[in-house]
PDB file of C-alpha atoms in Angstrom:
ATOM      1  CA  UNK A   1     -17.394 -11.354  15.733  1.00  0.00           C
ATOM      2  CA  UNK A   2     -20.067 -13.526  14.172  1.00  0.00           C
ATOM      3  CA  UNK A   3     -22.338 -13.929  11.181  1.00  0.00           C
ATOM      4  CA  UNK A   4     -24.658 -11.047  10.382  1.00  0.00           C
ATOM      5  CA  UNK A   5     -27.616 -11.509   8.038  1.00  0.00           C
ATOM      6  CA  UNK A   6     -29.498  -8.748   6.274  1.00  0.00           C
ATOM      7  CA  UNK A   7     -32.923  -9.396   4.834  1.00  0.00           C
ATOM      8  CA  UNK A   8     -34.525  -6.827   2.576  1.00  0.00           C
ATOM      9  CA  UNK A   9     -38.159  -6.987   1.499  1.00  0.00           C
ATOM     10  CA  UNK A  10     -39.092  -4.954  -1.545  1.00  0.00           C
ATOM     11  CA  UNK A  11     -42.437  -3.170  -2.161  1.00  0.00           C
ATOM     12  CA  UNK A  12     -43.415  -6.031  -4.437  1.00  0.00           C
ATOM     13  CA  UNK A  13     -42.919  -8.562  -1.626  1.00  0.00           C
ATOM     14  CA  UNK A  14     -39.733  -9.993  -2.998  1.00  0.00           C
ATOM     15  CA  UNK A  15     -37.133 -10.874  -0.362  1.00  0.00           C
ATOM     16  CA  UNK A  16     -33.352 -10.780  -0.700  1.00  0.00           C
ATOM     17  CA  UNK A  17     -30.958 -12.014   1.963  1.00  0.00           C
ATOM     18  CA  UNK A  18     -27.209 -11.733   2.351  1.00  0.00           C
ATOM     19  CA  UNK A  19     -24.839 -12.672   5.159  1.00  0.00           C
ATOM     20  CA  UNK A  20     -21.419 -11.497   6.183  1.00  0.00           C
ATOM     21  CA  UNK A  21     -18.972 -13.115   8.597  1.00  0.00           C
ATOM     22  CA  UNK A  22     -17.072 -10.702  10.858  1.00  0.00           C
ATOM     23  CA  UNK A  23     -13.794 -12.041  12.180  1.00  0.00           C
ATOM     24  CA  UNK A  24     -11.948 -10.672  15.154  1.00  0.00           C
ATOM     25  CA  UNK A  25      -8.191 -10.430  15.645  1.00  0.00           C
ATOM     26  CA  UNK A  26      -7.406  -8.939  19.055  1.00  0.00           C
ATOM     27  CA  UNK A  27      -4.539 -11.225  19.905  1.00  0.00           C
ATOM     28  CA  UNK A  28      -1.802  -9.291  21.653  1.00  0.00           C
ATOM     29  CA  UNK A  29       1.776  -9.927  20.562  1.00  0.00           C
ATOM     30  CA  UNK A  30       4.272 -11.277  23.086  1.00  0.00           C
ATOM     31  CA  UNK A  31       7.575  -9.716  24.082  1.00  0.00           C
ATOM     32  CA  UNK A  32      10.226 -10.279  26.722  1.00  0.00           C
ATOM     33  CA  UNK A  33      13.544  -8.586  27.444  1.00  0.00           C
ATOM     34  CA  UNK A  34      16.126  -9.254  30.150  1.00  0.00           C
ATOM     35  CA  UNK A  35      18.193  -6.629  31.933  1.00  0.00           C
ATOM     36  CA  UNK A  36      21.696  -6.986  33.302  1.00  0.00           C
ATOM     37  CA  UNK A  37      24.466  -5.625  35.477  1.00  0.00           C
ATOM     38  CA  UNK A  38      27.132  -3.151  34.400  1.00  0.00           C
ATOM     39  CA  UNK A  39      30.526  -3.786  36.025  1.00  0.00           C
ATOM     40  CA  UNK A  40      34.079  -2.507  35.845  1.00  0.00           C
ATOM     41  CA  UNK A  41      34.739  -4.895  32.951  1.00  0.00           C
ATOM     42  CA  UNK A  42      31.263  -4.960  31.394  1.00  0.00           C
ATOM     43  CA  UNK A  43      30.562  -1.325  30.577  1.00  0.00           C
ATOM     44  CA  UNK A  44      27.859  -2.009  27.969  1.00  0.00           C
ATOM     45  CA  UNK A  45      24.956  -4.440  27.778  1.00  0.00           C
ATOM     46  CA  UNK A  46      23.006  -5.475  24.713  1.00  0.00           C
ATOM     47  CA  UNK A  47      19.295  -5.703  25.478  1.00  0.00           C
ATOM     48  CA  UNK A  48      17.523  -7.991  23.016  1.00  0.00           C
ATOM     49  CA  UNK A  49      13.736  -8.187  22.855  1.00  0.00           C
ATOM     50  CA  UNK A  50      12.281 -11.571  21.950  1.00  0.00           C
ATOM     51  CA  UNK A  51       8.836 -11.093  20.408  1.00  0.00           C
ATOM     52  CA  UNK A  52       6.204 -12.851  18.370  1.00  0.00           C
ATOM     53  CA  UNK A  53       6.510 -12.465  14.611  1.00  0.00           C
ATOM     54  CA  UNK A  54       5.008  -9.635  12.594  1.00  0.00           C
ATOM     55  CA  UNK A  55       5.749  -6.831  15.040  1.00  0.00           C
ATOM     56  CA  UNK A  56       7.500  -3.483  15.077  1.00  0.00           C
ATOM     57  CA  UNK A  57       9.640  -2.311  18.005  1.00  0.00           C
ATOM     58  CA  UNK A  58       9.857   1.001  19.862  1.00  0.00           C
ATOM     59  CA  UNK A  59      12.154   1.566  22.865  1.00  0.00           C
ATOM     60  CA  UNK A  60      11.577   4.117  25.612  1.00  0.00           C
ATOM     61  CA  UNK A  61      12.388   4.839  29.242  1.00  0.00           C
ATOM     62  CA  UNK A  62      15.838   6.319  28.762  1.00  0.00           C
ATOM     63  CA  UNK A  63      17.095   9.133  26.499  1.00  0.00           C
ATOM     64  CA  UNK A  64      19.753   6.879  24.955  1.00  0.00           C
ATOM     65  CA  UNK A  65      17.120   4.512  23.490  1.00  0.00           C
ATOM     66  CA  UNK A  66      13.951   6.617  23.180  1.00  0.00           C
ATOM     67  CA  UNK A  67      12.423   6.081  19.744  1.00  0.00           C
ATOM     68  CA  UNK A  68      14.800   3.343  18.566  1.00  0.00           C
ATOM     69  CA  UNK A  69      13.005   0.754  16.425  1.00  0.00           C
ATOM     70  CA  UNK A  70      15.318  -2.258  16.505  1.00  0.00           C
ATOM     71  CA  UNK A  71      14.920  -5.505  18.436  1.00  0.00           C
ATOM     72  CA  UNK A  72      18.267  -4.940  20.213  1.00  0.00           C
ATOM     73  CA  UNK A  73      19.858  -1.878  21.792  1.00  0.00           C
ATOM     74  CA  UNK A  74      23.233  -1.336  23.443  1.00  0.00           C
ATOM     75  CA  UNK A  75      23.133   0.535  26.761  1.00  0.00           C
ATOM     76  CA  UNK A  76      25.805   1.813  29.135  1.00  0.00           C
ATOM     77  CA  UNK A  77      23.706   3.470  31.845  1.00  0.00           C
ATOM     78  CA  UNK A  78      21.632   2.092  34.699  1.00  0.00           C
ATOM     79  CA  UNK A  79      17.869   2.447  34.457  1.00  0.00           C
ATOM     80  CA  UNK A  80      14.642   0.930  33.190  1.00  0.00           C
ATOM     81  CA  UNK A  81      14.443   0.287  29.458  1.00  0.00           C
ATOM     82  CA  UNK A  82      10.998  -0.386  27.984  1.00  0.00           C
ATOM     83  CA  UNK A  83      10.362  -2.106  24.677  1.00  0.00           C
ATOM     84  CA  UNK A  84       6.901  -1.964  23.105  1.00  0.00           C
ATOM     85  CA  UNK A  85       5.964  -4.161  20.175  1.00  0.00           C
ATOM     86  CA  UNK A  86       3.021  -3.589  17.861  1.00  0.00           C
ATOM     87  CA  UNK A  87       1.394  -6.259  15.716  1.00  0.00           C
ATOM     88  CA  UNK A  88       1.491  -4.912  12.158  1.00  0.00           C
ATOM     89  CA  UNK A  89      -1.797  -6.620  11.224  1.00  0.00           C
ATOM     90  CA  UNK A  90      -4.139  -5.851  14.128  1.00  0.00           C
ATOM     91  CA  UNK A  91      -2.395  -2.932  15.896  1.00  0.00           C
ATOM     92  CA  UNK A  92      -2.358  -4.668  19.294  1.00  0.00           C
ATOM     93  CA  UNK A  93       0.640  -3.929  21.518  1.00  0.00           C
ATOM     94  CA  UNK A  94       2.635  -5.457  24.369  1.00  0.00           C
ATOM     95  CA  UNK A  95       5.517  -4.135  26.473  1.00  0.00           C
ATOM     96  CA  UNK A  96       8.250  -5.423  28.749  1.00  0.00           C
ATOM     97  CA  UNK A  97      10.875  -3.681  30.878  1.00  0.00           C
ATOM     98  CA  UNK A  98      14.552  -4.497  31.325  1.00  0.00           C
ATOM     99  CA  UNK A  99      16.277  -3.153  34.405  1.00  0.00           C
ATOM    100  CA  UNK A 100      19.990  -2.404  34.171  1.00  0.00           C
ATOM    101  CA  UNK A 101      21.866  -2.091  37.458  1.00  0.00           C
ATOM    102  CA  UNK A 102      25.508  -1.508  38.290  1.00  0.00           C
ATOM    103  CA  UNK A 103      28.098  -3.226  40.476  1.00  0.00           C
ATOM    104  CA  UNK A 104      31.354  -1.266  40.487  1.00  0.00           C
ATOM    105  CA  UNK A 105      32.252  -1.783  44.119  1.00  0.00           C
ATOM    106  CA  UNK A 106      36.011  -2.025  44.377  1.00  0.00           C
ATOM    107  CA  UNK A 107      37.531  -4.474  46.804  1.00  0.00           C
ATOM    108  CA  UNK A 108      39.610  -3.247  49.697  1.00  0.00           C
ATOM    109  CA  UNK A 109      43.062  -4.589  50.467  1.00  0.00           C
ATOM    110  CA  UNK A 110      45.418  -4.243  53.395  1.00  0.00           C
ATOM    111  CA  UNK A 111      48.946  -5.631  53.592  1.00  0.00           C
ATOM    112  CA  UNK A 112      50.434  -6.589  56.906  1.00  0.00           C
ATOM    113  CA  UNK A 113      53.723  -4.933  57.844  1.00  0.00           C
ATOM    114  CA  UNK A 114      56.652  -7.277  58.158  1.00  0.00           C
ATOM    115  CA  UNK A 115      60.243  -6.803  59.203  1.00  0.00           C
ATOM    116  CA  UNK A 116      62.981  -9.253  58.302  1.00  0.00           C
ATOM    117  CA  UNK A 117      65.575  -9.793  61.033  1.00  0.00           C
ATOM    118  CA  UNK A 118      68.355 -12.219  61.786  1.00  0.00           C
ATOM    119  CA  UNK A 119      65.981 -14.085  64.085  1.00  0.00           C
ATOM    120  CA  UNK A 120      63.109 -13.954  61.537  1.00  0.00           C
ATOM    121  CA  UNK A 121      64.696 -14.045  58.045  1.00  0.00           C
ATOM    122  CA  UNK A 122      61.374 -15.189  56.525  1.00  0.00           C
ATOM    123  CA  UNK A 123      57.995 -13.561  57.174  1.00  0.00           C
ATOM    124  CA  UNK A 124      54.574 -14.098  55.619  1.00  0.00           C
ATOM    125  CA  UNK A 125      53.195 -11.151  53.666  1.00  0.00           C
ATOM    126  CA  UNK A 126      49.388 -11.302  53.569  1.00  0.00           C
ATOM    127  CA  UNK A 127      46.840  -9.320  51.566  1.00  0.00           C
ATOM    128  CA  UNK A 128      43.587  -9.107  53.526  1.00  0.00           C
ATOM    129  CA  UNK A 129      40.638  -8.263  51.266  1.00  0.00           C
ATOM    130  CA  UNK A 130      36.938  -7.473  51.451  1.00  0.00           C
ATOM    131  CA  UNK A 131      34.398  -7.168  48.635  1.00  0.00           C
ATOM    132  CA  UNK A 132      36.646  -9.239  46.405  1.00  0.00           C
ATOM    133  CA  UNK A 133      34.094 -11.718  45.074  1.00  0.00           C
ATOM    134  CA  UNK A 134      34.147 -15.487  45.424  1.00  0.00           C
ATOM    135  CA  UNK A 135      37.660 -15.998  44.048  1.00  0.00           C
ATOM    136  CA  UNK A 136      39.663 -12.766  43.860  1.00  0.00           C
ATOM    137  CA  UNK A 137      42.835 -12.558  41.822  1.00  0.00           C
ATOM    138  CA  UNK A 138      46.101 -11.229  43.218  1.00  0.00           C
ATOM    139  CA  UNK A 139      48.756  -9.652  40.998  1.00  0.00           C
ATOM    140  CA  UNK A 140      51.930  -8.953  42.944  1.00  0.00           C
ATOM    141  CA  UNK A 141      54.755  -6.544  42.183  1.00  0.00           C
ATOM    142  CA  UNK A 142      57.922  -7.688  43.915  1.00  0.00           C
ATOM    143  CA  UNK A 143      61.518  -6.408  44.120  1.00  0.00           C
ATOM    144  CA  UNK A 144      64.014  -7.349  41.427  1.00  0.00           C
ATOM    145  CA  UNK A 145      65.398 -10.826  41.961  1.00  0.00           C
ATOM    146  CA  UNK A 146      62.308 -12.110  43.794  1.00  0.00           C
ATOM    147  CA  UNK A 147      60.165 -14.668  41.993  1.00  0.00           C
ATOM    148  CA  UNK A 148      56.525 -13.660  41.577  1.00  0.00           C
ATOM    149  CA  UNK A 149      54.384 -15.615  44.032  1.00  0.00           C
ATOM    150  CA  UNK A 150      51.540 -15.881  41.529  1.00  0.00           C
ATOM    151  CA  UNK A 151      47.852 -15.585  42.304  1.00  0.00           C
ATOM    152  CA  UNK A 152      47.975 -16.011  46.094  1.00  0.00           C
ATOM    153  CA  UNK A 153      46.814 -13.951  49.062  1.00  0.00           C
ATOM    154  CA  UNK A 154      49.962 -14.580  51.102  1.00  0.00           C
ATOM    155  CA  UNK A 155      53.489 -15.860  50.642  1.00  0.00           C
ATOM    156  CA  UNK A 156      56.832 -16.049  52.422  1.00  0.00           C
ATOM    157  CA  UNK A 157      59.148 -13.063  51.994  1.00  0.00           C
ATOM    158  CA  UNK A 158      62.896 -13.493  52.462  1.00  0.00           C
ATOM    159  CA  UNK A 159      64.171 -10.332  50.733  1.00  0.00           C
ATOM    160  CA  UNK A 160      63.579  -6.748  51.829  1.00  0.00           C
ATOM    161  CA  UNK A 161      62.035  -4.320  49.350  1.00  0.00           C
ATOM    162  CA  UNK A 162      58.813  -2.782  48.129  1.00  0.00           C
ATOM    163  CA  UNK A 163      55.948  -5.213  47.624  1.00  0.00           C
ATOM    164  CA  UNK A 164      52.523  -4.281  46.284  1.00  0.00           C
ATOM    165  CA  UNK A 165      49.455  -6.145  45.137  1.00  0.00           C
ATOM    166  CA  UNK A 166      46.486  -5.479  42.859  1.00  0.00           C
ATOM    167  CA  UNK A 167      43.350  -7.331  43.961  1.00  0.00           C
ATOM    168  CA  UNK A 168      40.588  -7.889  41.403  1.00  0.00           C
ATOM    169  CA  UNK A 169      37.013  -8.739  42.347  1.00  0.00           C
ATOM    170  CA  UNK A 170      36.147 -11.983  40.555  1.00  0.00           C
ATOM    171  CA  UNK A 171      32.469 -11.041  40.160  1.00  0.00           C
ATOM    172  CA  UNK A 172      32.584  -7.481  38.798  1.00  0.00           C
ATOM    173  CA  UNK A 173      36.195  -7.157  37.591  1.00  0.00           C
ATOM    174  CA  UNK A 174      36.915  -4.093  39.743  1.00  0.00           C
ATOM    175  CA  UNK A 175      40.490  -3.757  41.048  1.00  0.00           C
ATOM    176  CA  UNK A 176      42.334  -1.951  43.796  1.00  0.00           C
ATOM    177  CA  UNK A 177      46.047  -1.504  44.415  1.00  0.00           C
TER     178      UNK A 177
END
């Protein structure tokens, strides 16, 4: 960039001068995109690129998005998703990558075995869990005539029958029975 001057001298000694100013526009656009985590309850993620104005978009990195030209794409598979933006005025480009991971680890649950007797007509039934997130949910199925204990890991049982529980991981929504 700069000012360029041309001076021409003719055979008669006359001089003519002209100047031109050359500008430069090599400013790269900006772009950012965040990834995410697929879970048992979140099976799709929308990736949205945030970019400077006056750009076009091209996605790559995964067959499901290769060649798409929108600012947002919906994905349902783990991997690296790359968005490249191109400034429509100067042709400069910038890229960013969103990484999509997956957490579909199901919790485990074990119920203790209890036996109601004349000496022990009430026993505590307990669901022991692992990988259940910070606050798992418990959905119990109890025999007819027994009130549901609600969202608890253990409760007192006074009636014989089949009891089962579904435990749901509070972080990823995955369940186990």
